[in-house]
Short mmCIF file of C-alpha atoms in Angstrom, two decimals:
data_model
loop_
_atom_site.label_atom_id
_atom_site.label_comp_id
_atom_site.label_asym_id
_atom_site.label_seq_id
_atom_site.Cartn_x
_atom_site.Cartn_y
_atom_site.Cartn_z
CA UNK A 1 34.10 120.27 69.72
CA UNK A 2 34.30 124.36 69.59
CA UNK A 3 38.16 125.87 69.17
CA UNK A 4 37.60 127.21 72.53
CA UNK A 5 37.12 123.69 74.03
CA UNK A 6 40.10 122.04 72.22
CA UNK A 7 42.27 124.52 73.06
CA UNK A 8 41.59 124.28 76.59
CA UNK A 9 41.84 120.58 76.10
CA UNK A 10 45.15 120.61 74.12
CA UNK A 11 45.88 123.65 77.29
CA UNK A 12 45.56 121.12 80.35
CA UNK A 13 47.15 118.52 78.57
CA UNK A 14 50.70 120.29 77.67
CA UNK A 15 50.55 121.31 81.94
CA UNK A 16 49.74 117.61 82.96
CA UNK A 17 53.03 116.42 80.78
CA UNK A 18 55.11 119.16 82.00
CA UNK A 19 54.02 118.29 85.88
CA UNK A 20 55.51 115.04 84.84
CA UNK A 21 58.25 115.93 83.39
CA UNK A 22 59.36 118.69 86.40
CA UNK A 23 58.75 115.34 88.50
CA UNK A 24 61.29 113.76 86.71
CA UNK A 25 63.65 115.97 86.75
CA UNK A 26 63.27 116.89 90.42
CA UNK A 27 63.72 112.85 90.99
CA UNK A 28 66.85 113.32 88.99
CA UNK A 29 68.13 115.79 90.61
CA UNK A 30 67.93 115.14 94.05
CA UNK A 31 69.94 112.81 96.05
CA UNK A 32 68.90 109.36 96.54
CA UNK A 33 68.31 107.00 99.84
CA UNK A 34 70.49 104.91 97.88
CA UNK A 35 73.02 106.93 97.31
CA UNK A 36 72.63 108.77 100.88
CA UNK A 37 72.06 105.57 103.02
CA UNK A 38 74.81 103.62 104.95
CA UNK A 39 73.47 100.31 104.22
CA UNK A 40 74.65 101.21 100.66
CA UNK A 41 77.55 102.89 101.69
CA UNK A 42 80.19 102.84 100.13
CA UNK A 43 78.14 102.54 96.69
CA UNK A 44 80.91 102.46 94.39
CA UNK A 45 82.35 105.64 95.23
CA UNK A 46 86.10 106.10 96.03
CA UNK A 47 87.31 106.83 99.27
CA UNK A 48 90.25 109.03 100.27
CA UNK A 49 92.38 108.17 102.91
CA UNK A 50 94.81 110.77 103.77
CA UNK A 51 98.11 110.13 105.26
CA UNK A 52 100.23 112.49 107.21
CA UNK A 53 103.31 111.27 106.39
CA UNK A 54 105.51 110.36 103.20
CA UNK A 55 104.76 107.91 100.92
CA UNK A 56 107.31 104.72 101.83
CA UNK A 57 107.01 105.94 105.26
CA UNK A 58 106.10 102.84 107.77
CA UNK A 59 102.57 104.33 107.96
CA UNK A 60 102.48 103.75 104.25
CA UNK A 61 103.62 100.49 104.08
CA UNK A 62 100.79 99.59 106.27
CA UNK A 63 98.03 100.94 104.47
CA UNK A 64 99.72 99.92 101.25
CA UNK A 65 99.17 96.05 102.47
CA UNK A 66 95.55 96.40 103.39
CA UNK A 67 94.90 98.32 100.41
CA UNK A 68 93.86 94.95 98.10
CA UNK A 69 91.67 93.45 100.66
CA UNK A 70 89.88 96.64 101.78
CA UNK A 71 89.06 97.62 97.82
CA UNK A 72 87.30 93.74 97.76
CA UNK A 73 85.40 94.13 101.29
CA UNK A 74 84.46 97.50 100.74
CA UNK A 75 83.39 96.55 96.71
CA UNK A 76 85.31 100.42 95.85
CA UNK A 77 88.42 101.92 95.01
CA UNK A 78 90.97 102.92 98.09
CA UNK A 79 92.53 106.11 97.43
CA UNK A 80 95.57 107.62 99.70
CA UNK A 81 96.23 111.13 100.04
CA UNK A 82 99.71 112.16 101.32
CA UNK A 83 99.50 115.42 103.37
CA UNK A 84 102.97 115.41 105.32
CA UNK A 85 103.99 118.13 107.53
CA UNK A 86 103.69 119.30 111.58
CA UNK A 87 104.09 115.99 112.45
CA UNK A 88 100.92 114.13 111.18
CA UNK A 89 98.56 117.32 112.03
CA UNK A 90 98.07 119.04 108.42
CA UNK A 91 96.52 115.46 107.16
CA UNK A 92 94.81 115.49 110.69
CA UNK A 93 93.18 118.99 110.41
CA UNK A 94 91.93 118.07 106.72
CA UNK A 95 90.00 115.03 108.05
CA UNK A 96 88.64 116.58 110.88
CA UNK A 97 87.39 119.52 108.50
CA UNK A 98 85.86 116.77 106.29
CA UNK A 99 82.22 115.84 105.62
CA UNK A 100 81.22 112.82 107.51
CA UNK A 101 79.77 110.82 104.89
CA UNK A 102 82.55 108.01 105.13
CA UNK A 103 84.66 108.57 102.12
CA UNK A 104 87.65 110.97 103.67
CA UNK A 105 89.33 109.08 106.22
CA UNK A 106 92.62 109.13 108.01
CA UNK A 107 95.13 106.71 108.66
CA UNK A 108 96.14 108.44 111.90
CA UNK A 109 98.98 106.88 114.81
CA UNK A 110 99.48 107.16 118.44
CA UNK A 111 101.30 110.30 117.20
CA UNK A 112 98.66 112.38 115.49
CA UNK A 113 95.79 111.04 118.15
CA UNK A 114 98.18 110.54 121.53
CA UNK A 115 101.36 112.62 121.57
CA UNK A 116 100.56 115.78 119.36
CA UNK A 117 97.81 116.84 121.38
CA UNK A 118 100.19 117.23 124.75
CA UNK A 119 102.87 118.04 122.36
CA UNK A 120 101.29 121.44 120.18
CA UNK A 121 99.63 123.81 122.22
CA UNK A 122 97.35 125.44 118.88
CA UNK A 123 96.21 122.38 117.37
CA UNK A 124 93.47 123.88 114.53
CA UNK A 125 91.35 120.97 115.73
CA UNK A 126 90.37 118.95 118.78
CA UNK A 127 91.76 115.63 118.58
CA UNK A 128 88.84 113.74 120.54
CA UNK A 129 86.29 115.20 119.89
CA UNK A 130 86.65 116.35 116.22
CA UNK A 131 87.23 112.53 115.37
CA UNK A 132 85.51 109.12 115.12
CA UNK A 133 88.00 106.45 116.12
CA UNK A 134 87.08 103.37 113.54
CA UNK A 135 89.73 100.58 113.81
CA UNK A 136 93.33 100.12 114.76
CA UNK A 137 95.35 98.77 112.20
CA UNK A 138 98.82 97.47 113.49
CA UNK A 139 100.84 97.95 116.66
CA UNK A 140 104.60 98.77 116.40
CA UNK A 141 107.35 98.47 118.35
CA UNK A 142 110.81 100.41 118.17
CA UNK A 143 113.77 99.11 119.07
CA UNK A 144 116.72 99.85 121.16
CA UNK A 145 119.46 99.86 118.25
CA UNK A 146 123.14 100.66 119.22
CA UNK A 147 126.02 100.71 117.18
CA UNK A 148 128.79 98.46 118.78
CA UNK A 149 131.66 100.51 117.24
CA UNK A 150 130.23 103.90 119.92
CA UNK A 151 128.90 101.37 122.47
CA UNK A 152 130.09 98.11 122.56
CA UNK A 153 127.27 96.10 124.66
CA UNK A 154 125.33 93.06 124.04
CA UNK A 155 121.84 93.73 126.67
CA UNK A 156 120.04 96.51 128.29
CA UNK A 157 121.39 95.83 131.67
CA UNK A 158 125.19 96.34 130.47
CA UNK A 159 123.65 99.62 128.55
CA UNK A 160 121.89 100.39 131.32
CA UNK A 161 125.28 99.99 133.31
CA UNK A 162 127.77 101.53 130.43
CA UNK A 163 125.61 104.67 130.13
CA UNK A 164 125.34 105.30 133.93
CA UNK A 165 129.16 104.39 134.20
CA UNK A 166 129.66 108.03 131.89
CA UNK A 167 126.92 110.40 132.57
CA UNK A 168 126.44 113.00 129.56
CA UNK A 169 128.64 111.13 127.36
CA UNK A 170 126.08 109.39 125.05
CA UNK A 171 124.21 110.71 122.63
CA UNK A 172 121.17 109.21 121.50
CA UNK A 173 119.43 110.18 118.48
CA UNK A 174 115.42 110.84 116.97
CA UNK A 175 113.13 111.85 114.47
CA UNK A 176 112.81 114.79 115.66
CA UNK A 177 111.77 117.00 118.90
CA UNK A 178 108.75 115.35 120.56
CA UNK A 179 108.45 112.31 118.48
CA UNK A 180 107.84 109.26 119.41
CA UNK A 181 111.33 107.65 119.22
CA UNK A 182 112.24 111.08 121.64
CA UNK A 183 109.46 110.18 123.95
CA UNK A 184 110.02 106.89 123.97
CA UNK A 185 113.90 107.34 124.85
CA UNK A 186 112.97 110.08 127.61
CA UNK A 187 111.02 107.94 129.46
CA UNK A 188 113.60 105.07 129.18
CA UNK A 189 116.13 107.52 130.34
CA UNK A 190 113.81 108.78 133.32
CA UNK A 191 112.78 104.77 134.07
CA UNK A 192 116.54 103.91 134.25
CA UNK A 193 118.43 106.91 135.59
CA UNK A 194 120.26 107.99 132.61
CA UNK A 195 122.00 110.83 131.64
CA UNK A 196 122.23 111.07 127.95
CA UNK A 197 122.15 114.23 125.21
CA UNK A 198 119.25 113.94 123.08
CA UNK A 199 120.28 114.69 119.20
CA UNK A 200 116.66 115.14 117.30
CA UNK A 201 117.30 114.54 113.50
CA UNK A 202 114.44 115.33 110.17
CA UNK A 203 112.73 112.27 110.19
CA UNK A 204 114.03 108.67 110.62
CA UNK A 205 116.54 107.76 107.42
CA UNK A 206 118.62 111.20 108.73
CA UNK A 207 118.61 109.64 112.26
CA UNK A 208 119.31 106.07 111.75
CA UNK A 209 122.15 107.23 109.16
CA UNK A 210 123.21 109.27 112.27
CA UNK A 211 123.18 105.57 113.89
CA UNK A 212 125.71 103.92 111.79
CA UNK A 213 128.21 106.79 110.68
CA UNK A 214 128.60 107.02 114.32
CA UNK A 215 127.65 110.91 114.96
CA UNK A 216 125.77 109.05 117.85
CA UNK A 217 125.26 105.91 120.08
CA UNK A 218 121.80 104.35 119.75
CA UNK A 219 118.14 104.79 118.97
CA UNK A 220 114.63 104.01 119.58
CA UNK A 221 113.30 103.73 116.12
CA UNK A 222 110.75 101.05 114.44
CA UNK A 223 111.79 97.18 113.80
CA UNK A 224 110.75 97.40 110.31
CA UNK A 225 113.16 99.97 109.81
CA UNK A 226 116.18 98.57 111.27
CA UNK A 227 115.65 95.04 110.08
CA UNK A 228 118.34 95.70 107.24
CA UNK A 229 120.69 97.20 109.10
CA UNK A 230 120.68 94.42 112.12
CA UNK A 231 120.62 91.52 109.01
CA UNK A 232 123.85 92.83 107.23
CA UNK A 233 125.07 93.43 111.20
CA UNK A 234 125.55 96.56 111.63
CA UNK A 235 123.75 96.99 114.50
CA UNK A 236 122.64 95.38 117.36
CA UNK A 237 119.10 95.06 118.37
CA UNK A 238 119.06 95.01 122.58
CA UNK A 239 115.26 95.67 123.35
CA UNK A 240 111.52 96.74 122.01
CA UNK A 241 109.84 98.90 123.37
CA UNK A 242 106.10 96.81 123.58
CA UNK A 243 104.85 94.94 126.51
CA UNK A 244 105.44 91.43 124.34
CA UNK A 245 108.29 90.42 122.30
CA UNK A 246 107.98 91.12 118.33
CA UNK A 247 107.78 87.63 116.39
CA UNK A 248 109.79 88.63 113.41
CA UNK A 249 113.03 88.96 116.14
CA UNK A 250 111.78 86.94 118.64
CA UNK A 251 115.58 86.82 120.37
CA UNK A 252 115.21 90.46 121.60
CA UNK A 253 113.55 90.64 125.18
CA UNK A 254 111.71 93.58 125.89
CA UNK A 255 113.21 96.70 127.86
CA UNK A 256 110.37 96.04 130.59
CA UNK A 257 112.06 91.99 131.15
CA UNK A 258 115.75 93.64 130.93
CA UNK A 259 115.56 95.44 134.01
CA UNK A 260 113.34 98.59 133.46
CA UNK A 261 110.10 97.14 135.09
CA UNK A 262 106.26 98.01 133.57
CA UNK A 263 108.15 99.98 130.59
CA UNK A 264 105.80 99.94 127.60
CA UNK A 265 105.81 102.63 124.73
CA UNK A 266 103.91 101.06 121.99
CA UNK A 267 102.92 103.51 119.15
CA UNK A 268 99.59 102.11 116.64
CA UNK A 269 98.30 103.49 113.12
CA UNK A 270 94.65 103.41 113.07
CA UNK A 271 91.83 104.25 110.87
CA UNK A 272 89.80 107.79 112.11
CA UNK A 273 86.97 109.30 110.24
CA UNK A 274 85.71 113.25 111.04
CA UNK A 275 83.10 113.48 113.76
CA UNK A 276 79.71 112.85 113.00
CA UNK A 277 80.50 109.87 110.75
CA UNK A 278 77.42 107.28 110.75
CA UNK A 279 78.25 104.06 113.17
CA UNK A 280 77.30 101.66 110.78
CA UNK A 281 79.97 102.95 108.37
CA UNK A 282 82.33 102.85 111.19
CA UNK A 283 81.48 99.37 111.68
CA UNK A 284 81.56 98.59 107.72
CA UNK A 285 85.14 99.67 107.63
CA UNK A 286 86.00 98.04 111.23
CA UNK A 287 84.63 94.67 109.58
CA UNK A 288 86.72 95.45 106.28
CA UNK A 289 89.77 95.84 108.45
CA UNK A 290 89.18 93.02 110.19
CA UNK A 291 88.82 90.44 107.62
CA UNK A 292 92.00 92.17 105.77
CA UNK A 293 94.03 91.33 109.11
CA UNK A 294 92.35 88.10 109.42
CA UNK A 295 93.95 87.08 105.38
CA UNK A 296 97.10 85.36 105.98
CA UNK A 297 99.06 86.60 103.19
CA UNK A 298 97.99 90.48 104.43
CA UNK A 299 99.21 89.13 107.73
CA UNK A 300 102.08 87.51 107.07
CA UNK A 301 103.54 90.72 105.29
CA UNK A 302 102.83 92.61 107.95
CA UNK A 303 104.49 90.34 110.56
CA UNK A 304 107.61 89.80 108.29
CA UNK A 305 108.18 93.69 108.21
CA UNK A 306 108.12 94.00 112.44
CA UNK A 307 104.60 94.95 112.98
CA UNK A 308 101.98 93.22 114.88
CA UNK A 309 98.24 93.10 113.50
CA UNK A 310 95.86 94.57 116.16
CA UNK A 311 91.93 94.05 115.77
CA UNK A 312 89.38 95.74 118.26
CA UNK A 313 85.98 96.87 117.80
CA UNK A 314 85.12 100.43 117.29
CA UNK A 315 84.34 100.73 120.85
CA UNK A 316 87.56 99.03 122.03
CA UNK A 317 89.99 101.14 119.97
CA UNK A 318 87.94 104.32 121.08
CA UNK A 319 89.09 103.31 123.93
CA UNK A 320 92.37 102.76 123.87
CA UNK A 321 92.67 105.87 121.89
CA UNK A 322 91.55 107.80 124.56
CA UNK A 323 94.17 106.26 127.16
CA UNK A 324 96.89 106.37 125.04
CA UNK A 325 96.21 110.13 124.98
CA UNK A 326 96.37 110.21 129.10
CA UNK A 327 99.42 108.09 128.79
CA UNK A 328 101.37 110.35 126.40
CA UNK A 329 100.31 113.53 127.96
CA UNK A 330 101.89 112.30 131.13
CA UNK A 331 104.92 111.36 129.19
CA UNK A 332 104.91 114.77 127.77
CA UNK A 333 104.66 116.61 130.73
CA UNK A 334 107.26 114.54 132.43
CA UNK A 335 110.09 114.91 129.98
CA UNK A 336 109.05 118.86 129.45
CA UNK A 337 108.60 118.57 125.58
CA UNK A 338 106.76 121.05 123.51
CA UNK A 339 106.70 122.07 120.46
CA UNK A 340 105.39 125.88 119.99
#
């Protein structure tokens, strides 16, 4: 063999391994079906789940509970991401800003997905369409909670009665202007013909404190936080606020069997993922939620702290998302909240 032809040999050779190799590499480089896929979703990879409220909040207790049995459905790590402020919305916006590959999620409520979109006129999102509803989590009721030494009565109807007996002299508090526990009062108020001063307080440890140093009557606020208060009696506990009695205080009627008739302000946390997000990783985490609900020790923790599990399929919490949004903008627009 001439020079010429070995070097043209040795020549095509060296190209033919460095084809291969730039192959390789390319293969290495680029993203894989199985990484990409969402039948292998979530492959090992954490997901975030941002919260917009405080860590110990009730929100967080509930996601806190699930947390175990979502990390073994899911076969990955469950990460929370507390992003508190403008009453669930800066954790909202993030989410909805998100990529919608399944691994930044939001554990939103009937707050962040039903009364803030009535309530703030410049939302930086759209809270239907810039979301994919995935599963509700728990449904909670609050609590009509009175302070005997302000208000000594024993049942909604002598409330009812006390309150209407002295119009404008109660004062009832909240967590704040165009929460939930406000709402939830407002319509009680409208539903029963009562004249009360609303007193909106930073959150709900300010206003149940308000509660028991007496700066005010009552409250609507959550069972699970009350439950101390009404075991060491300091409180009394005269009705919730759901269509069904709560088991861990099955004693206390609801407001709708005391005498306000089809009252029913119940308020849900619930797992949302950004727009766009793949059903079948909808579904994956639906099923995940499911079977965490489903465990009776995850269950019975719930129950015990005033909360009642709530499964539905993707489609059925879609919705109910969408008419708890009708419901609340009604509300809104009744009682003439707003917040900017």
């Amino acid at each position: 063999m001439t020079r010429t032809s070995t070097r043209r040999l040795v020549t095509r050779r060296l190209a033919a391994t460095l084809a291969t190799l730039g192959s390789l590499a390319c293969l290495s480089l680029a993203p894989s079906a199985h990484a990409q896929g969402p039948n292998n979703w979530p492959d090992n990879k954490p997901i975030t789940i941002l919260m917009g409220f405080t860590a110990g909040s009730g929100v967080d207790m509930v996601g806190r509970t699930l947390q175990d049995s979502l990390q073994k459905s899911l076969k990955t790590t469950i990460l929370y991401d507390y992003r508190p402020g403008a009453g669930g919305n800066v954790a909202s916006e993030v989410v909805a800003h998100a990529r919608p590959d399944g691994y930044t999620l939001l554990l939103g409520t009937a707050a962040t997905h039903g009364i803030n979109p009535a309530l703030y006129k410049n939302l930086p999102f759209d809270a239907e369409a810039d979301f994919t509803p995935i599963a509700p989590l728990v449904e909670v009721s609050n609590v009509l909670t009175v302070n005997p030494a302000v208000l000594d009565v024993k049942s909604v109807k002598e409330f009812i009665e006390k309150v209407k007996a002295n119009p404008g002299k109660y004062n009832f508090a909240s967590t704040g202007n165009g929460t939930g526990t406000h709402l939830a009062f407002a319509e009680f108020n409208a539903r029963a013909g009562l004249d009360m001063v609303h007193v909106p307080y930073k959150g709900g440890p300010d206003a149940l404190q308000a509660v028991l140093k007496g700066e005010v009557c009552c409250i609507f606020n959550q069972v699970q936080s009350v439950l101390p208060q009404y075991r060491a009696g300091k409180v009394r506990l005269l009705g919730v606020t759901t269509a069904k009695r709560v088991p861990v205080i099955p004693d206390v009627p609801t407001i709708a069997e005391s005498g306000v008739p089809n009252y029913n302000s119940t308020i849900w946390f619930g797992f949302f993922g950004p727009k766009g997000l793949d059903p079948q990783i909808a579904r994956k985490v639906n099923d995940a939620v499911r079977v965490a609900l489903e465990t009776p020790a995850v269950r019975q923790k719930l129950v015990e702290a005033g909360n009642t599990p709530r499964i539905e399929t993707v489609d059925q919490f879609r919705a109910t998302v969408k008419a708890d949004r009708q419901k609340w903008a009604n509300v809104v627009k009744t009682v003439g909240a707003s917040i900017d």
